[in-house]
PDB file of C-alpha atoms in Angstrom:
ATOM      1  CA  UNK A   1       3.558  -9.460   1.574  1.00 81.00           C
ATOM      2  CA  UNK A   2       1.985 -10.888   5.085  1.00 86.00           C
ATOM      3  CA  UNK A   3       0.635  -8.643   7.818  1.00 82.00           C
ATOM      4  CA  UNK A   4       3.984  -8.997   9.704  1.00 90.00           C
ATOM      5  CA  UNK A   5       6.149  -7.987   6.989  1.00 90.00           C
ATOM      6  CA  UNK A   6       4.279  -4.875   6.101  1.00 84.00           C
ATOM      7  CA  UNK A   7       4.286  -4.224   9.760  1.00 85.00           C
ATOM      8  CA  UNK A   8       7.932  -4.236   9.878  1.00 90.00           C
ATOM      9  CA  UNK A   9       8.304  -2.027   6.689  1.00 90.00           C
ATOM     10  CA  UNK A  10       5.788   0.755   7.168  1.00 87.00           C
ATOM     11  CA  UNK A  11       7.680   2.189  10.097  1.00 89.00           C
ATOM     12  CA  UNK A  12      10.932   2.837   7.898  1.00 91.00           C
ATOM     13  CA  UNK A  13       9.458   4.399   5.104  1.00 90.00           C
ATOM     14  CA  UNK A  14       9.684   7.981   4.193  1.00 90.00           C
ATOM     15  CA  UNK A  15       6.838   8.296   1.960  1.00 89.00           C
ATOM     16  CA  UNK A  16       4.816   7.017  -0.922  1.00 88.00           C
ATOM     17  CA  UNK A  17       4.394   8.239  -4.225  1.00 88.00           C
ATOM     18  CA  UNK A  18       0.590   9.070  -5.349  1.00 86.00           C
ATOM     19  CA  UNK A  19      -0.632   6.562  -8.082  1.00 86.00           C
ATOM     20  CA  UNK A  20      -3.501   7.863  -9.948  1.00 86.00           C
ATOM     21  CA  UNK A  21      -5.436   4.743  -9.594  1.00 90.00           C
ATOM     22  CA  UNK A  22      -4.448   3.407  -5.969  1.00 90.00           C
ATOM     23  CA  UNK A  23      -6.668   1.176  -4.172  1.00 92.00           C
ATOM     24  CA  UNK A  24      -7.254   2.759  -1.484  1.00 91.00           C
ATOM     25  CA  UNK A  25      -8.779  -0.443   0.194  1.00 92.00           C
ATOM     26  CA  UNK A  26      -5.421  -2.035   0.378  1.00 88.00           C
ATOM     27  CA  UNK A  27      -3.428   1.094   1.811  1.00 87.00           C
ATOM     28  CA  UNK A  28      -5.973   1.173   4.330  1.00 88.00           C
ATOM     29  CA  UNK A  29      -5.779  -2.554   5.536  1.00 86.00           C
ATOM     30  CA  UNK A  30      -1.670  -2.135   5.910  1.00 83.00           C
ATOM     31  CA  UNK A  31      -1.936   1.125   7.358  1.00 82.00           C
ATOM     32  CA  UNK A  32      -0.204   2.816   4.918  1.00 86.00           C
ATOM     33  CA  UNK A  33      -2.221   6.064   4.658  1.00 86.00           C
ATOM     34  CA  UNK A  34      -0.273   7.282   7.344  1.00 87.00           C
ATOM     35  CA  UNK A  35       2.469   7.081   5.573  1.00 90.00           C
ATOM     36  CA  UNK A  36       3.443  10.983   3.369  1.00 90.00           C
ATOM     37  CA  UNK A  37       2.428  11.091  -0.093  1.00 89.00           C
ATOM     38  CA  UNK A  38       4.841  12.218  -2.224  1.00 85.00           C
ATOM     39  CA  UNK A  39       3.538  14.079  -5.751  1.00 81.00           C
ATOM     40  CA  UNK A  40       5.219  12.016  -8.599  1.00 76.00           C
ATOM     41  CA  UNK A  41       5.454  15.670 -10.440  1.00 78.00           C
ATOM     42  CA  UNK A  42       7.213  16.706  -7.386  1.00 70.00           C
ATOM     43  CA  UNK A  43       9.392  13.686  -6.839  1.00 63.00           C
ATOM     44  CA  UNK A  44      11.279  14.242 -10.129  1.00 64.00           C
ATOM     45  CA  UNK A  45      11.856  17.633  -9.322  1.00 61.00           C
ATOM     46  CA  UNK A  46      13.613  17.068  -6.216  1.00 59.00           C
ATOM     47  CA  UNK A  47      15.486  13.894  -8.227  1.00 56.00           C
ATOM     48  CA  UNK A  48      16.647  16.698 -10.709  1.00 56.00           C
ATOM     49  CA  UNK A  49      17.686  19.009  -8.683  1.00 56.00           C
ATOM     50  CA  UNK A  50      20.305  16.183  -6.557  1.00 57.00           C
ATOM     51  CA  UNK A  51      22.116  15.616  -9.699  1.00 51.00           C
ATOM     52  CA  UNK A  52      22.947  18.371 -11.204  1.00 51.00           C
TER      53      UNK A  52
END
């Protein structure tokens, strides 16, 4: 993606889920590491819980 469309994403996202092996290089130059990180252990938690 180019610098303007991360720019126009970023603000409208909620969070990001935690890869074990990010490159933290990249989140850095699109400014994602403001965005909230979101625990993949947790996200499926919160996943179960909405369907049952």
């Amino acid at each position: 993606m180019s610098q303007i469309q991360w720019s126009a994403l970023i603000p409208q996202l909620q969070g990001r889920i935690k890869l074990e092996n990010e490159n933290g290089e990249a989140i850095a130059q699109v400014k994602a590491d403001n965005i909230p990180l979101i625990e993949l252990s947790n996200f499926s938690d919160k996943t179960s819980n909405k369907i049952d």
